[in-house]
PDB file of C-alpha atoms in Angstrom:
ATOM      1  CA  MET A   1     210.385 176.442 -66.478  1.00 30.00           C
ATOM      2  CA  THR A   2     208.412 176.900 -69.870  1.00 35.00           C
ATOM      3  CA  ALA A   3     205.193 177.693 -69.817  1.00 40.00           C
ATOM      4  CA  ASP A   4     203.377 174.517 -70.891  1.00 42.00           C
ATOM      5  CA  GLN A   5     204.736 173.445 -66.778  1.00 37.00           C
ATOM      6  CA  HIS A   6     202.671 175.970 -65.751  1.00 39.00           C
ATOM      7  CA  ALA A   7     199.258 174.634 -66.469  1.00 39.00           C
ATOM      8  CA  THR A   8     198.910 172.980 -62.710  1.00 39.00           C
ATOM      9  CA  THR A   9     200.725 175.168 -60.424  1.00 42.00           C
ATOM     10  CA  PRO A  10     202.478 172.853 -57.259  1.00 42.00           C
ATOM     11  CA  GLN A  11     201.074 174.710 -54.307  1.00 48.00           C
ATOM     12  CA  ALA A  12     200.977 173.841 -51.010  1.00 79.00           C
ATOM     13  CA  ALA A  13     197.909 175.358 -50.683  1.00 86.00           C
ATOM     14  CA  THR A  14     194.448 174.245 -49.364  1.00 91.00           C
ATOM     15  CA  GLY A  15     190.387 174.752 -48.676  1.00 94.00           C
ATOM     16  CA  GLU A  16     189.965 178.132 -50.452  1.00 96.00           C
ATOM     17  CA  HIS A  17     193.762 179.195 -51.371  1.00 97.00           C
ATOM     18  CA  ALA A  18     193.823 176.151 -53.228  1.00 96.00           C
ATOM     19  CA  ASP A  19     190.576 176.133 -54.784  1.00 97.00           C
ATOM     20  CA  LEU A  20     191.362 180.497 -56.260  1.00 97.00           C
ATOM     21  CA  LEU A  21     195.057 179.023 -57.348  1.00 97.00           C
ATOM     22  CA  ALA A  22     193.399 175.947 -59.333  1.00 97.00           C
ATOM     23  CA  ALA A  23     190.995 178.394 -61.082  1.00 97.00           C
ATOM     24  CA  LEU A  24     193.625 181.057 -61.833  1.00 97.00           C
ATOM     25  CA  ALA A  25     195.470 178.077 -63.441  1.00 97.00           C
ATOM     26  CA  LYS A  26     192.745 176.643 -65.901  1.00 97.00           C
ATOM     27  CA  GLN A  27     191.847 180.174 -67.069  1.00 97.00           C
ATOM     28  CA  ARG A  28     196.251 180.446 -67.773  1.00 98.00           C
ATOM     29  CA  HIS A  29     196.324 177.634 -69.323  1.00 97.00           C
ATOM     30  CA  PHE A  30     193.218 178.545 -71.512  1.00 96.00           C
ATOM     31  CA  LEU A  31     195.233 182.126 -72.463  1.00 97.00           C
ATOM     32  CA  ARG A  32     197.908 180.325 -73.165  1.00 97.00           C
ATOM     33  CA  PHE A  33     196.833 177.481 -75.276  1.00 97.00           C
ATOM     34  CA  THR A  34     195.333 179.901 -77.756  1.00 96.00           C
ATOM     35  CA  ALA A  35     199.301 180.692 -78.002  1.00 97.00           C
ATOM     36  CA  ARG A  36     200.256 177.261 -79.317  1.00 97.00           C
ATOM     37  CA  ASP A  37     202.001 176.717 -82.512  1.00 96.00           C
ATOM     38  CA  LEU A  38     202.660 180.563 -83.364  1.00 97.00           C
ATOM     39  CA  THR A  39     204.936 182.396 -84.647  1.00 97.00           C
ATOM     40  CA  ASP A  40     206.518 185.577 -83.068  1.00 97.00           C
ATOM     41  CA  GLU A  41     204.394 187.232 -86.749  1.00 97.00           C
ATOM     42  CA  GLN A  42     201.228 185.768 -86.048  1.00 97.00           C
ATOM     43  CA  ALA A  43     201.195 186.601 -82.218  1.00 97.00           C
ATOM     44  CA  GLY A  44     201.852 190.052 -83.136  1.00 97.00           C
ATOM     45  CA  GLN A  45     198.909 189.911 -85.989  1.00 97.00           C
ATOM     46  CA  ALA A  46     195.892 191.739 -85.133  1.00 95.00           C
ATOM     47  CA  PRO A  47     193.357 189.705 -87.700  1.00 95.00           C
ATOM     48  CA  THR A  48     189.404 191.839 -86.425  1.00 94.00           C
ATOM     49  CA  ALA A  49     188.490 194.890 -85.571  1.00 93.00           C
ATOM     50  CA  SER A  50     190.228 194.982 -82.388  1.00 91.00           C
ATOM     51  CA  ALA A  51     193.312 196.278 -82.325  1.00 91.00           C
ATOM     52  CA  LEU A  52     194.261 192.831 -79.907  1.00 95.00           C
ATOM     53  CA  CYS A  53     196.910 190.895 -80.531  1.00 97.00           C
ATOM     54  CA  VAL A  54     196.719 187.304 -79.009  1.00 98.00           C
ATOM     55  CA  GLY A  55     201.095 188.152 -77.528  1.00 98.00           C
ATOM     56  CA  GLY A  56     199.452 191.622 -76.210  1.00 97.00           C
ATOM     57  CA  LEU A  57     196.625 189.753 -74.529  1.00 98.00           C
ATOM     58  CA  ILE A  58     199.418 187.882 -72.831  1.00 98.00           C
ATOM     59  CA  LYS A  59     201.745 191.052 -72.119  1.00 97.00           C
ATOM     60  CA  HIS A  60     198.749 192.598 -71.034  1.00 96.00           C
ATOM     61  CA  VAL A  61     197.726 190.172 -68.589  1.00 97.00           C
ATOM     62  CA  THR A  62     200.953 189.755 -67.326  1.00 97.00           C
ATOM     63  CA  SER A  63     200.460 193.488 -66.493  1.00 95.00           C
ATOM     64  CA  VAL A  64     197.218 192.964 -64.786  1.00 94.00           C
ATOM     65  CA  GLU A  65     199.177 190.477 -62.647  1.00 97.00           C
ATOM     66  CA  ARG A  66     201.546 192.190 -60.967  1.00 97.00           C
ATOM     67  CA  ALA A  67     199.810 194.969 -60.575  1.00 94.00           C
ATOM     68  CA  TRP A  68     197.129 193.445 -58.441  1.00 96.00           C
ATOM     69  CA  SER A  69     199.849 191.380 -56.700  1.00 97.00           C
ATOM     70  CA  ARG A  70     201.713 195.485 -55.744  1.00 96.00           C
ATOM     71  CA  PHE A  71     198.094 196.702 -54.212  1.00 96.00           C
ATOM     72  CA  LEU A  72     197.767 193.249 -52.305  1.00 96.00           C
ATOM     73  CA  VAL A  73     201.285 193.607 -51.089  1.00 95.00           C
ATOM     74  CA  GLU A  74     201.267 197.560 -50.806  1.00 95.00           C
ATOM     75  CA  GLY A  75     197.771 198.799 -51.354  1.00 93.00           C
ATOM     76  CA  ALA A  76     196.502 200.986 -53.381  1.00 90.00           C
ATOM     77  CA  SER A  77     199.979 203.612 -53.831  1.00 89.00           C
ATOM     78  CA  ALA A  78     200.817 200.760 -55.825  1.00 90.00           C
ATOM     79  CA  MET A  79     198.802 201.644 -58.442  1.00 87.00           C
ATOM     80  CA  PRO A  80     198.605 204.978 -60.168  1.00 81.00           C
ATOM     81  CA  ASP A  81     195.753 207.974 -59.660  1.00 86.00           C
ATOM     82  CA  PHE A  82     194.084 206.642 -63.074  1.00 86.00           C
ATOM     83  CA  THR A  83     192.617 209.447 -63.358  1.00 85.00           C
ATOM     84  CA  LYS A  84     195.786 211.899 -63.618  1.00 90.00           C
ATOM     85  CA  LEU A  85     197.254 209.739 -66.363  1.00 84.00           C
ATOM     86  CA  THR A  86     199.177 211.736 -69.165  1.00 89.00           C
ATOM     87  CA  GLU A  87     199.490 210.912 -73.215  1.00 93.00           C
ATOM     88  CA  ALA A  88     202.505 209.324 -72.178  1.00 92.00           C
ATOM     89  CA  ASP A  89     201.162 207.081 -69.408  1.00 88.00           C
ATOM     90  CA  LEU A  90     198.851 206.144 -71.598  1.00 87.00           C
ATOM     91  CA  ALA A  91     201.045 205.439 -74.832  1.00 89.00           C
ATOM     92  CA  LYS A  92     202.704 203.535 -72.526  1.00 89.00           C
ATOM     93  CA  ARG A  93     199.430 201.228 -71.610  1.00 86.00           C
ATOM     94  CA  ALA A  94     198.257 200.997 -74.938  1.00 89.00           C
ATOM     95  CA  ASP A  95     201.383 199.034 -75.467  1.00 90.00           C
ATOM     96  CA  SER A  96     200.513 196.825 -73.015  1.00 89.00           C
ATOM     97  CA  PHE A  97     197.916 195.117 -75.409  1.00 93.00           C
ATOM     98  CA  ARG A  98     200.624 194.476 -78.660  1.00 93.00           C
ATOM     99  CA  MET A  99     204.014 193.005 -79.309  1.00 95.00           C
ATOM    100  CA  LEU A 100     206.394 195.407 -80.065  1.00 95.00           C
ATOM    101  CA  PRO A 101     209.900 195.088 -82.323  1.00 94.00           C
ATOM    102  CA  GLY A 102     212.026 193.149 -80.452  1.00 96.00           C
ATOM    103  CA  GLU A 103     210.168 190.969 -78.349  1.00 97.00           C
ATOM    104  CA  THR A 104     208.926 187.487 -78.553  1.00 98.00           C
ATOM    105  CA  LEU A 105     206.284 185.325 -77.853  1.00 98.00           C
ATOM    106  CA  ALA A 106     208.655 182.993 -76.396  1.00 98.00           C
ATOM    107  CA  GLY A 107     209.590 186.123 -74.595  1.00 98.00           C
ATOM    108  CA  VAL A 108     205.842 187.043 -73.674  1.00 98.00           C
ATOM    109  CA  LEU A 109     205.373 183.826 -72.502  1.00 98.00           C
ATOM    110  CA  ASP A 110     208.508 183.116 -70.188  1.00 98.00           C
ATOM    111  CA  ALA A 111     207.287 186.554 -68.398  1.00 98.00           C
ATOM    112  CA  TYR A 112     203.840 185.453 -67.657  1.00 98.00           C
ATOM    113  CA  ALA A 113     205.224 182.553 -66.212  1.00 98.00           C
ATOM    114  CA  GLU A 114     207.084 184.489 -63.888  1.00 98.00           C
ATOM    115  CA  ALA A 115     204.313 186.792 -62.908  1.00 98.00           C
ATOM    116  CA  SER A 116     201.750 183.852 -62.633  1.00 98.00           C
ATOM    117  CA  ASP A 117     204.185 181.887 -60.076  1.00 97.00           C
ATOM    118  CA  ASP A 118     204.980 184.866 -58.591  1.00 97.00           C
ATOM    119  CA  THR A 119     201.381 185.866 -58.312  1.00 97.00           C
ATOM    120  CA  ASP A 120     200.630 182.257 -57.215  1.00 97.00           C
ATOM    121  CA  ALA A 121     203.364 182.815 -54.631  1.00 96.00           C
ATOM    122  CA  LEU A 122     201.797 185.858 -52.962  1.00 96.00           C
ATOM    123  CA  ILE A 123     198.277 184.305 -52.905  1.00 97.00           C
ATOM    124  CA  ALA A 124     199.085 180.961 -51.435  1.00 96.00           C
ATOM    125  CA  SER A 125     201.435 182.849 -48.634  1.00 95.00           C
ATOM    126  CA  LEU A 126     198.360 185.286 -47.966  1.00 96.00           C
ATOM    127  CA  PRO A 127     197.312 184.662 -44.002  1.00 95.00           C
ATOM    128  CA  ASP A 128     193.808 186.446 -44.709  1.00 96.00           C
ATOM    129  CA  LEU A 129     191.584 186.580 -47.890  1.00 97.00           C
ATOM    130  CA  GLY A 130     189.414 188.454 -46.265  1.00 97.00           C
ATOM    131  CA  ALA A 131     191.710 191.735 -45.450  1.00 96.00           C
ATOM    132  CA  ASP A 132     190.703 194.878 -48.225  1.00 96.00           C
ATOM    133  CA  GLN A 133     192.851 198.198 -48.533  1.00 94.00           C
ATOM    134  CA  PRO A 134     190.723 201.137 -50.576  1.00 95.00           C
ATOM    135  CA  LEU A 135     191.369 200.873 -54.469  1.00 93.00           C
ATOM    136  CA  PRO A 136     193.269 203.188 -56.457  1.00 90.00           C
ATOM    137  CA  THR A 137     191.720 206.115 -57.474  1.00 88.00           C
ATOM    138  CA  ALA A 138     189.822 205.658 -60.951  1.00 89.00           C
ATOM    139  CA  PRO A 139     186.909 206.068 -62.841  1.00 88.00           C
ATOM    140  CA  TRP A 140     185.096 202.817 -63.387  1.00 89.00           C
ATOM    141  CA  PHE A 141     185.545 202.431 -58.865  1.00 89.00           C
ATOM    142  CA  GLU A 142     183.040 204.375 -56.771  1.00 91.00           C
ATOM    143  CA  ALA A 143     185.689 206.397 -54.255  1.00 89.00           C
ATOM    144  CA  GLY A 144     185.781 204.930 -50.960  1.00 90.00           C
ATOM    145  CA  THR A 145     185.962 200.941 -52.117  1.00 93.00           C
ATOM    146  CA  ARG A 146     187.007 198.366 -50.518  1.00 96.00           C
ATOM    147  CA  TRP A 147     188.412 195.496 -52.198  1.00 96.00           C
ATOM    148  CA  SER A 148     189.213 191.857 -49.704  1.00 97.00           C
ATOM    149  CA  ALA A 149     191.694 190.031 -51.207  1.00 97.00           C
ATOM    150  CA  ARG A 150     189.396 187.973 -52.248  1.00 98.00           C
ATOM    151  CA  ARG A 151     187.703 190.054 -54.802  1.00 97.00           C
ATOM    152  CA  VAL A 152     191.431 190.356 -56.035  1.00 97.00           C
ATOM    153  CA  VAL A 153     191.644 187.311 -57.074  1.00 98.00           C
ATOM    154  CA  LEU A 154     188.500 186.714 -58.438  1.00 98.00           C
ATOM    155  CA  HIS A 155     188.580 190.008 -60.453  1.00 97.00           C
ATOM    156  CA  VAL A 156     192.409 188.236 -62.347  1.00 98.00           C
ATOM    157  CA  ILE A 157     190.927 185.277 -62.771  1.00 98.00           C
ATOM    158  CA  ALA A 158     188.122 187.465 -64.103  1.00 98.00           C
ATOM    159  CA  GLU A 159     190.258 189.861 -66.008  1.00 97.00           C
ATOM    160  CA  ILE A 160     192.655 186.085 -67.479  1.00 98.00           C
ATOM    161  CA  ALA A 161     189.079 184.867 -69.248  1.00 97.00           C
ATOM    162  CA  GLN A 162     187.979 187.612 -70.608  1.00 97.00           C
ATOM    163  CA  HIS A 163     191.398 187.770 -72.824  1.00 96.00           C
ATOM    164  CA  ALA A 164     191.638 184.450 -72.939  1.00 97.00           C
ATOM    165  CA  GLY A 165     187.935 184.441 -74.954  1.00 95.00           C
ATOM    166  CA  HIS A 166     189.378 187.670 -76.578  1.00 96.00           C
ATOM    167  CA  ALA A 167     192.839 185.242 -77.974  1.00 97.00           C
ATOM    168  CA  ASP A 168     190.554 182.728 -78.511  1.00 96.00           C
ATOM    169  CA  ILE A 169     188.951 184.519 -81.607  1.00 96.00           C
ATOM    170  CA  ILE A 170     192.248 186.497 -82.761  1.00 96.00           C
ATOM    171  CA  ARG A 171     193.515 182.623 -83.290  1.00 97.00           C
ATOM    172  CA  GLU A 172     191.093 181.509 -84.763  1.00 96.00           C
ATOM    173  CA  THR A 173     190.780 183.994 -87.494  1.00 96.00           C
ATOM    174  CA  LEU A 174     194.726 184.249 -87.988  1.00 96.00           C
ATOM    175  CA  ASP A 175     193.651 180.162 -88.386  1.00 94.00           C
ATOM    176  CA  GLY A 176     191.424 178.771 -87.801  1.00 94.00           C
ATOM    177  CA  ALA A 177     193.052 177.013 -84.413  1.00 93.00           C
ATOM    178  CA  LYS A 178     190.209 176.828 -81.843  1.00 88.00           C
ATOM    179  CA  SER A 179     190.698 176.667 -77.845  1.00 85.00           C
ATOM    180  CA  MET A 180     187.324 174.847 -77.358  1.00 76.00           C
ATOM    181  CA  GLY A 181     184.918 173.048 -79.797  1.00 67.00           C
TER     182      GLY A 181
END
């Protein structure tokens, strides 16, 4: 399946599940749309004051979807204790925001499409969006906080939307193309 075929997700979900899947699909479309017609080189360029690039943002969102999907299944144990990350862990995390030698935009988009499909199948299968789990240890989470599956999906939607905006600014800086307007 190509990345363009993921603009809408054919799911048998109904109600709130379908609404969340539609919101995910919309934000994913905007993020992928920023990458249209870019070369691998352009997808890896960071032309703004930030170190972010379009390809790296798509890679990052792919890892975000995979991590939160694992969280929905396994709970906090699916994620590291963020207060104990080593320099090597931080370097690996930074690599998720950039295109590395040998990576292609097509490969990054394919990985994102696969992660999106997996996330969608998981969300569609969740029997209770209100089921909650404790969050992993991280300086940005209050100790003892629990998130429902619904809250996790809303967080992923917000993360994609935020990074789609970043990608749009980067794309406009690269060649003047915009997602909207």
